[in-house]
mmCIF file of C-alpha atoms and ligand atoms in Angstrom:
data_model
loop_
_atom_site.group_PDB
_atom_site.id
_atom_site.type_symbol
_atom_site.label_atom_id
_atom_site.label_comp_id
_atom_site.label_asym_id
_atom_site.label_seq_id
_atom_site.Cartn_x
_atom_site.Cartn_y
_atom_site.Cartn_z
ATOM 1 C CA UNK T 1 -9.249 6.703 5.107
ATOM 2 C CA UNK T 2 -12.112 4.728 6.593
ATOM 3 C CA UNK T 3 -13.251 1.401 5.161
ATOM 4 C CA UNK T 4 -15.943 2.946 2.951
ATOM 5 C CA UNK T 5 -13.483 5.432 1.430
ATOM 6 C CA UNK T 6 -10.949 2.663 0.910
ATOM 7 C CA UNK T 7 -13.501 0.572 -1.005
ATOM 8 C CA UNK T 8 -14.285 3.523 -3.256
ATOM 9 C CA UNK T 9 -10.607 4.204 -3.808
ATOM 10 C CA UNK T 10 -10.018 0.568 -4.793
ATOM 11 C CA UNK T 11 -12.707 0.892 -7.470
ATOM 12 C CA UNK T 12 -11.044 4.015 -8.841
ATOM 13 C CA UNK T 13 -7.664 2.249 -8.938
ATOM 14 C CA UNK T 14 -9.201 -0.731 -10.780
ATOM 15 C CA UNK T 15 -10.674 1.646 -13.382
ATOM 16 C CA UNK T 16 -7.350 3.479 -13.767
ATOM 17 C CA UNK T 17 -5.345 0.299 -14.226
ATOM 18 C CA UNK T 18 -7.751 -1.173 -16.782
ATOM 19 C CA UNK T 19 -7.635 2.028 -18.839
ATOM 20 C CA UNK T 20 -3.841 2.086 -18.568
ATOM 21 C CA UNK T 21 -3.424 -1.562 -19.640
ATOM 22 C CA UNK T 22 -5.945 -1.138 -22.479
ATOM 23 C CA UNK T 23 -4.038 1.911 -23.737
ATOM 24 C CA UNK T 24 -0.628 0.229 -23.517
ATOM 25 C CA UNK T 25 -1.943 -3.046 -25.008
ATOM 26 C CA UNK T 26 0.066 -4.973 -22.418
ATOM 27 C CA UNK T 27 -0.068 -5.736 -18.722
ATOM 28 C CA UNK T 28 -0.768 -8.224 -15.961
ATOM 29 C CA UNK T 29 -4.473 -7.577 -15.514
ATOM 30 C CA UNK T 30 -5.539 -10.522 -13.318
ATOM 31 C CA UNK T 31 -2.836 -10.178 -10.668
ATOM 32 C CA UNK T 32 -3.212 -6.397 -10.467
ATOM 33 C CA UNK T 33 -6.966 -6.664 -9.903
ATOM 34 C CA UNK T 34 -6.292 -9.386 -7.344
ATOM 35 C CA UNK T 35 -3.961 -7.214 -5.237
ATOM 36 C CA UNK T 36 -5.686 -3.832 -5.637
ATOM 37 C CA UNK T 37 -7.488 -4.093 -2.294
ATOM 38 C CA UNK T 38 -4.305 -5.101 -0.448
ATOM 39 C CA UNK T 39 -2.346 -2.164 -1.904
ATOM 40 C CA UNK T 40 -5.187 0.297 -1.365
ATOM 41 C CA UNK T 41 -5.500 -0.709 2.295
ATOM 42 C CA UNK T 42 -1.737 -0.372 2.779
ATOM 43 C CA UNK T 43 -1.122 2.887 0.905
ATOM 44 C CA UNK T 44 -4.224 4.818 1.975
ATOM 45 C CA UNK T 45 -4.997 3.263 5.353
ATOM 46 C CA UNK T 46 -1.909 1.831 6.984
ATOM 47 C CA UNK T 47 1.576 2.775 5.780
ATOM 48 C CA UNK T 48 3.456 5.812 7.050
ATOM 49 C CA UNK T 49 4.764 7.446 3.886
ATOM 50 C CA UNK T 50 5.187 10.930 2.505
ATOM 51 C CA UNK T 51 4.841 11.307 -1.293
ATOM 52 C CA UNK T 52 6.683 14.634 -1.228
ATOM 53 C CA UNK T 53 9.588 12.979 0.634
ATOM 54 C CA UNK T 54 9.846 9.535 -0.929
ATOM 55 C CA UNK T 55 13.225 8.892 0.721
ATOM 56 C CA UNK T 56 12.118 9.949 4.235
ATOM 57 C CA UNK T 57 14.291 7.786 6.487
ATOM 58 C CA UNK T 58 11.533 6.537 8.750
ATOM 59 C CA UNK T 59 9.047 5.688 5.983
ATOM 60 C CA UNK T 60 7.453 2.265 5.947
ATOM 61 C CA UNK T 61 8.820 0.174 3.098
ATOM 62 C CA UNK T 62 6.775 -1.730 0.532
ATOM 63 C CA UNK T 63 8.399 -4.353 -1.680
ATOM 64 C CA UNK T 64 6.325 -5.669 -4.587
ATOM 65 C CA UNK T 65 7.963 -9.063 -4.818
ATOM 66 C CA UNK T 66 5.284 -10.173 -7.322
ATOM 67 C CA UNK T 67 6.621 -7.397 -9.515
ATOM 68 C CA UNK T 68 4.677 -8.386 -12.631
ATOM 69 C CA UNK T 69 1.438 -6.946 -11.231
ATOM 70 C CA UNK T 70 2.868 -3.451 -11.055
ATOM 71 C CA UNK T 71 -0.124 -1.739 -12.676
ATOM 72 C CA UNK T 72 -2.120 -1.246 -9.465
ATOM 73 C CA UNK T 73 1.031 0.106 -7.823
ATOM 74 C CA UNK T 74 1.733 2.618 -10.620
ATOM 75 C CA UNK T 75 -1.879 3.877 -10.390
ATOM 76 C CA UNK T 76 -1.675 4.254 -6.610
ATOM 77 C CA UNK T 77 1.709 6.017 -6.611
ATOM 78 C CA UNK T 78 0.423 8.445 -9.276
ATOM 79 C CA UNK T 79 -2.800 9.051 -7.365
ATOM 80 C CA UNK T 80 -0.829 9.803 -4.194
ATOM 81 C CA UNK T 81 1.406 12.271 -6.046
ATOM 82 C CA UNK T 82 4.710 10.381 -6.198
ATOM 83 C CA UNK T 83 4.724 11.348 -9.914
ATOM 84 C CA UNK T 84 2.256 13.112 -12.220
ATOM 85 C CA UNK T 85 -0.892 11.165 -13.044
ATOM 86 C CA UNK T 86 -0.551 12.018 -16.769
ATOM 87 C CA UNK T 87 2.555 9.840 -16.800
ATOM 88 C CA UNK T 88 0.352 6.741 -16.521
ATOM 89 C CA UNK T 89 -0.410 7.190 -20.237
ATOM 90 C CA UNK T 90 3.270 6.361 -20.949
ATOM 91 C CA UNK T 91 3.042 2.945 -19.267
ATOM 92 C CA UNK T 92 5.107 0.337 -21.149
ATOM 93 C CA UNK T 93 5.797 2.768 -24.015
ATOM 94 C CA UNK T 94 9.290 3.222 -25.455
ATOM 95 C CA UNK T 95 11.484 5.359 -23.184
ATOM 96 C CA UNK T 96 9.106 5.420 -20.198
ATOM 97 C CA UNK T 97 10.222 4.834 -16.628
ATOM 98 C CA UNK T 98 6.822 3.225 -15.936
ATOM 99 C CA UNK T 99 7.865 -0.135 -17.296
ATOM 100 C CA UNK T 100 6.081 -3.456 -16.829
ATOM 101 C CA UNK T 101 7.773 -4.151 -13.490
ATOM 102 C CA UNK T 102 8.760 -1.940 -10.505
ATOM 103 C CA UNK T 103 11.650 0.337 -11.356
ATOM 104 C CA UNK T 104 13.517 2.154 -8.593
ATOM 105 C CA UNK T 105 14.098 5.191 -10.813
ATOM 106 C CA UNK T 106 10.469 6.033 -9.963
ATOM 107 C CA UNK T 107 9.842 7.810 -6.626
ATOM 108 C CA UNK T 108 8.185 5.435 -4.176
ATOM 109 C CA UNK T 109 9.786 2.261 -5.542
ATOM 110 C CA UNK T 110 12.291 0.696 -3.134
ATOM 111 C CA UNK T 111 13.555 -2.119 -5.310
ATOM 112 C CA UNK T 112 13.521 -3.411 -8.879
ATOM 113 C CA UNK T 113 11.516 -6.628 -8.874
ATOM 114 C CA UNK T 114 10.006 -8.964 -11.426
ATOM 115 C CA UNK T 115 12.177 -12.032 -11.147
ATOM 116 C CA UNK T 116 10.039 -13.817 -8.572
ATOM 117 C CA UNK T 117 11.443 -15.016 -5.266
ATOM 118 C CA UNK T 118 13.754 -12.140 -4.350
ATOM 119 C CA UNK T 119 11.597 -9.566 -2.565
ATOM 120 C CA UNK T 120 11.362 -11.287 0.794
ATOM 121 C CA UNK T 121 15.131 -11.654 1.185
ATOM 122 C CA UNK T 122 15.588 -7.915 0.528
ATOM 123 C CA UNK T 123 12.742 -7.173 2.940
ATOM 124 C CA UNK T 124 14.468 -9.244 5.632
ATOM 125 C CA UNK T 125 17.580 -7.122 5.143
ATOM 126 C CA UNK T 126 15.600 -3.887 5.408
ATOM 127 C CA UNK T 127 13.768 -5.058 8.545
ATOM 128 C CA UNK T 128 17.036 -6.191 10.121
ATOM 129 C CA UNK T 129 18.577 -2.792 9.332
ATOM 130 C CA UNK T 130 15.632 -1.087 11.051
ATOM 131 C CA UNK T 131 16.227 -3.186 14.184
ATOM 132 C CA UNK T 132 19.965 -2.509 14.198
ATOM 133 C CA UNK T 133 19.422 1.243 13.661
ATOM 134 C CA UNK T 134 16.553 1.385 16.216
ATOM 135 C CA UNK T 135 14.247 2.719 13.496
ATOM 136 C CA UNK T 136 10.467 2.485 13.857
ATOM 137 C CA UNK T 137 9.556 1.639 10.272
ATOM 138 C CA UNK T 138 7.805 -1.531 9.123
ATOM 139 C CA UNK T 139 8.594 -3.515 5.983
ATOM 140 C CA UNK T 140 5.760 -4.998 3.910
ATOM 141 C CA UNK T 141 6.481 -7.575 1.233
ATOM 142 C CA UNK T 142 3.793 -8.710 -1.212
ATOM 143 C CA UNK T 143 4.352 -12.119 -2.758
ATOM 144 C CA UNK T 144 2.356 -14.212 -5.200
ATOM 145 C CA UNK T 145 1.180 -17.705 -4.341
ATOM 146 C CA UNK T 146 2.799 -19.113 -7.487
ATOM 147 C CA UNK T 147 5.935 -17.332 -6.250
ATOM 148 C CA UNK T 148 5.927 -19.595 -3.198
ATOM 149 C CA UNK T 149 7.463 -22.306 -5.402
ATOM 150 C CA UNK T 150 10.751 -20.364 -5.350
ATOM 151 C CA UNK T 151 13.211 -21.842 -2.824
ATOM 152 C CA UNK T 152 14.634 -18.411 -2.014
ATOM 153 C CA UNK T 153 11.295 -17.448 -0.401
ATOM 154 C CA UNK T 154 11.859 -20.116 2.220
ATOM 155 C CA UNK T 155 15.481 -19.191 2.928
ATOM 156 C CA UNK T 156 14.286 -15.650 3.574
ATOM 157 C CA UNK T 157 11.409 -16.951 5.718
ATOM 158 C CA UNK T 158 13.901 -18.809 7.889
ATOM 159 C CA UNK T 159 16.076 -15.703 8.270
ATOM 160 C CA UNK T 160 13.084 -13.496 9.151
ATOM 161 C CA UNK T 161 12.173 -15.787 12.041
ATOM 162 C CA UNK T 162 15.801 -16.310 13.085
ATOM 163 C CA UNK T 163 16.353 -12.553 13.489
ATOM 164 C CA UNK T 164 12.973 -12.162 15.271
ATOM 165 C CA UNK T 165 11.815 -9.527 12.767
ATOM 166 C CA UNK T 166 8.428 -8.530 14.159
ATOM 167 C CA UNK T 167 8.704 -5.382 11.996
ATOM 168 C CA UNK T 168 8.410 -7.540 8.856
ATOM 169 C CA UNK T 169 5.061 -8.376 7.268
ATOM 170 C CA UNK T 170 4.852 -10.863 4.424
ATOM 171 C CA UNK T 171 1.632 -10.926 2.441
ATOM 172 C CA UNK T 172 0.714 -13.779 0.109
ATOM 173 C CA UNK T 173 -1.775 -12.859 -2.614
ATOM 174 C CA UNK T 174 -3.423 -16.285 -2.403
ATOM 175 C CA UNK T 175 -5.526 -16.214 -5.564
ATOM 176 C CA UNK T 176 -4.831 -19.898 -6.278
ATOM 177 C CA UNK T 177 -3.724 -19.208 -9.854
ATOM 178 C CA UNK T 178 -0.357 -18.585 -11.404
ATOM 179 C CA UNK T 179 0.679 -17.953 -15.005
ATOM 180 C CA UNK T 180 -0.447 -21.253 -16.512
ATOM 181 C CA UNK T 181 -3.232 -22.459 -14.248
ATOM 182 C CA UNK T 182 -3.985 -23.491 -10.691
ATOM 183 C CA UNK T 183 -1.126 -23.307 -8.196
ATOM 184 C CA UNK T 184 -2.052 -26.714 -6.846
ATOM 185 C CA UNK T 185 -1.690 -28.283 -10.323
ATOM 186 C CA UNK T 186 1.567 -26.516 -11.207
ATOM 187 C CA UNK T 187 3.316 -26.916 -7.832
ATOM 188 C CA UNK T 188 1.248 -27.985 -4.831
ATOM 189 C CA UNK T 189 1.619 -25.530 -1.952
ATOM 190 C CA UNK T 190 -0.735 -26.814 0.685
ATOM 191 C CA UNK T 191 -0.709 -26.825 3.643
ATOM 192 C CA UNK T 192 0.719 -23.346 3.043
ATOM 193 C CA UNK T 193 -0.284 -21.669 6.302
ATOM 194 C CA UNK T 194 1.174 -24.534 8.310
ATOM 195 C CA UNK T 195 4.423 -24.227 6.355
ATOM 196 C CA UNK T 196 4.790 -20.537 7.255
ATOM 197 C CA UNK T 197 3.938 -21.306 10.890
ATOM 198 C CA UNK T 198 6.536 -24.108 10.911
ATOM 199 C CA UNK T 199 9.097 -21.575 9.646
ATOM 200 C CA UNK T 200 8.411 -19.501 12.787
ATOM 201 C CA UNK T 201 5.982 -16.888 11.461
ATOM 202 C CA UNK T 202 2.780 -15.618 13.045
ATOM 203 C CA UNK T 203 0.160 -16.482 10.402
ATOM 204 C CA UNK T 204 -3.059 -14.511 9.915
ATOM 205 C CA UNK T 205 -5.556 -15.725 7.316
ATOM 206 C CA UNK T 206 -8.076 -13.277 5.867
ATOM 207 C CA UNK T 207 -10.276 -12.501 2.884
ATOM 208 C CA UNK T 208 -7.776 -10.390 0.945
ATOM 209 C CA UNK T 209 -10.475 -8.550 -0.997
ATOM 210 C CA UNK T 210 -12.306 -7.478 2.190
ATOM 211 C CA UNK T 211 -11.192 -3.986 3.133
ATOM 212 C CA UNK T 212 -12.291 -4.276 6.747
ATOM 213 C CA UNK T 213 -10.408 -7.557 7.220
ATOM 214 C CA UNK T 214 -7.310 -6.065 5.590
ATOM 215 C CA UNK T 215 -7.374 -2.974 7.773
ATOM 216 C CA UNK T 216 -7.885 -5.011 10.938
ATOM 217 C CA UNK T 217 -5.082 -7.421 10.079
ATOM 218 C CA UNK T 218 -2.613 -4.641 9.268
ATOM 219 C CA UNK T 219 -3.452 -2.592 12.343
ATOM 220 C CA UNK T 220 -2.782 -5.418 14.790
ATOM 221 C CA UNK T 221 0.916 -5.742 13.889
ATOM 222 C CA UNK T 222 3.144 -6.825 15.573
ATOM 223 C CA UNK T 223 0.639 -9.305 16.914
ATOM 224 C CA UNK T 224 3.286 -11.594 18.376
ATOM 225 C CA UNK T 225 6.412 -9.781 19.631
ATOM 226 C CA UNK T 226 9.571 -11.340 18.229
ATOM 227 C CA UNK T 227 7.866 -12.999 15.254
ATOM 228 C CA UNK T 228 7.401 -11.800 11.678
ATOM 229 C CA UNK T 229 3.783 -11.879 10.480
ATOM 230 C CA UNK T 230 2.519 -13.603 7.362
ATOM 231 C CA UNK T 231 -0.850 -12.445 6.113
ATOM 232 C CA UNK T 232 -2.458 -15.101 3.950
ATOM 233 C CA UNK T 233 -4.685 -12.859 1.836
ATOM 234 C CA UNK T 234 -7.217 -15.157 0.169
ATOM 235 C CA UNK T 235 -8.093 -13.262 -2.987
ATOM 236 C CA UNK T 236 -9.782 -13.707 -6.356
ATOM 237 C CA UNK T 237 -7.572 -13.203 -9.399
ATOM 238 C CA UNK T 238 -9.278 -10.648 -11.675
ATOM 239 C CA UNK T 239 -11.398 -9.367 -8.752
ATOM 240 C CA UNK T 240 -14.006 -6.748 -9.598
ATOM 241 C CA UNK T 241 -14.500 -7.657 -13.265
ATOM 242 C CA UNK T 242 -16.897 -10.630 -13.451
ATOM 243 C CA UNK T 243 -15.527 -12.171 -16.654
ATOM 244 C CA UNK T 244 -11.888 -11.817 -15.508
ATOM 245 C CA UNK T 245 -12.430 -13.421 -12.104
ATOM 246 C CA UNK T 246 -10.717 -16.809 -11.651
ATOM 247 C CA UNK T 247 -9.953 -16.921 -15.382
ATOM 248 C CA UNK T 248 -6.305 -18.052 -15.828
ATOM 249 C CA UNK T 249 -5.820 -16.372 -19.237
ATOM 250 C CA UNK T 250 -6.551 -12.966 -17.674
ATOM 251 C CA UNK T 251 -3.097 -13.271 -16.044
ATOM 252 C CA UNK T 252 -1.864 -11.097 -18.914
ATOM 253 C CA UNK T 253 -4.953 -10.707 -21.069
ATOM 254 C CA UNK T 254 -5.446 -7.139 -22.284
ATOM 255 C CA UNK T 255 -9.100 -6.046 -22.344
ATOM 256 C CA UNK T 256 -10.387 -5.154 -25.829
ATOM 257 C CA UNK T 257 -12.631 -2.096 -26.321
ATOM 258 C CA UNK T 258 -15.796 -4.014 -25.548
ATOM 259 C CA UNK T 259 -14.355 -5.744 -22.467
ATOM 260 C CA UNK T 260 -13.023 -2.438 -21.159
ATOM 261 C CA UNK T 261 -16.427 -0.770 -21.549
ATOM 262 C CA UNK T 262 -18.167 -3.664 -19.799
ATOM 263 C CA UNK T 263 -15.593 -3.730 -16.976
ATOM 264 C CA UNK T 264 -15.927 0.030 -16.393
ATOM 265 C CA UNK T 265 -19.707 -0.378 -16.337
ATOM 266 C CA UNK T 266 -19.461 -3.099 -13.675
ATOM 267 C CA UNK T 267 -17.105 -0.982 -11.576
ATOM 268 C CA UNK T 268 -19.402 2.043 -11.868
ATOM 269 C CA UNK T 269 -22.283 -0.136 -10.671
ATOM 270 C CA UNK T 270 -20.180 -1.346 -7.733
ATOM 271 C CA UNK T 271 -19.427 2.262 -6.816
ATOM 272 C CA UNK T 272 -23.097 3.107 -7.039
ATOM 273 C CA UNK T 273 -23.911 0.262 -4.636
ATOM 274 C CA UNK T 274 -21.356 1.590 -2.159
ATOM 275 C CA UNK T 275 -22.723 5.117 -2.501
ATOM 276 C CA UNK T 276 -26.153 3.773 -1.670
ATOM 277 C CA UNK T 277 -24.558 2.411 1.499
ATOM 278 C CA UNK T 278 -25.058 -1.104 0.227
ATOM 279 C CA UNK T 279 -22.385 -3.275 1.871
ATOM 280 C CA UNK T 280 -21.748 -5.354 -1.278
ATOM 281 C CA UNK T 281 -17.999 -5.577 -2.031
ATOM 282 C CA UNK T 282 -16.811 -4.553 -5.514
HETATM 283 C C1 LIG A 1 11.934 -16.269 -11.370
HETATM 284 C C2 LIG A 1 10.765 -16.101 -12.292
HETATM 285 N N1 LIG A 1 10.276 -17.152 -12.960
HETATM 286 C C3 LIG A 1 9.236 -17.012 -13.794
HETATM 287 C C4 LIG A 1 8.645 -15.776 -13.965
HETATM 288 C C5 LIG A 1 7.502 -15.621 -14.953
HETATM 289 N N2 LIG A 1 6.241 -15.347 -14.277
HETATM 290 C C6 LIG A 1 5.711 -14.100 -14.266
HETATM 291 S S1 LIG A 1 4.279 -14.027 -13.410
HETATM 292 C C7 LIG A 1 4.328 -15.681 -13.078
HETATM 293 C C8 LIG A 1 3.254 -16.347 -12.286
HETATM 294 C C9 LIG A 1 3.179 -15.803 -10.927
HETATM 295 O O1 LIG A 1 2.075 -16.325 -10.257
HETATM 296 P P1 LIG A 1 1.690 -15.752 -8.854
HETATM 297 O O2 LIG A 1 2.917 -15.622 -8.020
HETATM 298 O O3 LIG A 1 0.628 -16.635 -8.317
HETATM 299 O O4 LIG A 1 1.178 -14.291 -9.192
HETATM 300 P P2 LIG A 1 -0.325 -13.751 -9.437
HETATM 301 O O5 LIG A 1 -1.240 -14.941 -9.489
HETATM 302 O O6 LIG A 1 -0.634 -12.888 -8.278
HETATM 303 O O7 LIG A 1 -0.272 -13.009 -10.726
HETATM 304 C C10 LIG A 1 5.472 -16.269 -13.624
HETATM 305 C C11 LIG A 1 5.800 -17.709 -13.513
HETATM 306 C C12 LIG A 1 9.174 -14.688 -13.243
HETATM 307 N N3 LIG A 1 8.651 -13.459 -13.324
HETATM 308 N N4 LIG A 1 10.211 -14.879 -12.405
HETATM 309 MG MG1 LIG A 2 -1.349 -16.350 -7.940
#
């Protein structure tokens, strides 16, 4: 997909996830809206995957280490045909496999996640296996910025550099909020880019809600042979819904009927602007 198509797709995914969360009366709305552009760029513009062969040996791997914001991922996997789209209506209901965190019983999910701080270590193992088996696939790991407070992230970072895993891409959804407020108030992270660089990673900083920037960053990998890449994706939590943006309580706030209607209206207007070839981002 080109950048224009990707922007439109991201709007559709935002609509789908809001409807799904509203219906289920539960979900991580803010973080899912924050990472929708990252996932859309990866799944529709970058990753080599085949929905009809989810276990294809040479597929690129995606690990949602910030597993709580699974809603955008469920909507994308359904849209791509990993499972029927109607199944989204079962999200978080009794007996469903579409639970509130990634579940590897669902085609397209590589690993159960949700306890923060574990995805990067698993990704290091997968990337190392690719090197040892001379396989061409890349491993993408999406982490939260609040998640960076977990010590295990940094052990994995060290190992990724030690094994020279230039087939490993870490992405930090740097929305500056975690569950209870600002990351800098809860556990100061800065200077975060310098920390990743000091751990031996090639660091690329971008606007993580800008589809063009995302596509460019992902397509230039491996930028530095022998080094894993860390993409610092500077995002807005709640992106695309004005009253959810940068609002900490939208971490797991469920839109009521009125909020859902207003959000869908805003997203429809954003789509209209794109259709009119207006360059405004959703
Ligand atoms: C090990 C662990 N501790 C605590 C939690 C509870 N928890 C769920 S989401 C969250 C905040 C995560 O913030 P961040 O990583 O910044 O994610 P985002 O802002 O993208 O939602 C926390 C603490 C968890 N899932 N795992
Ligand atoms: Mg965050």
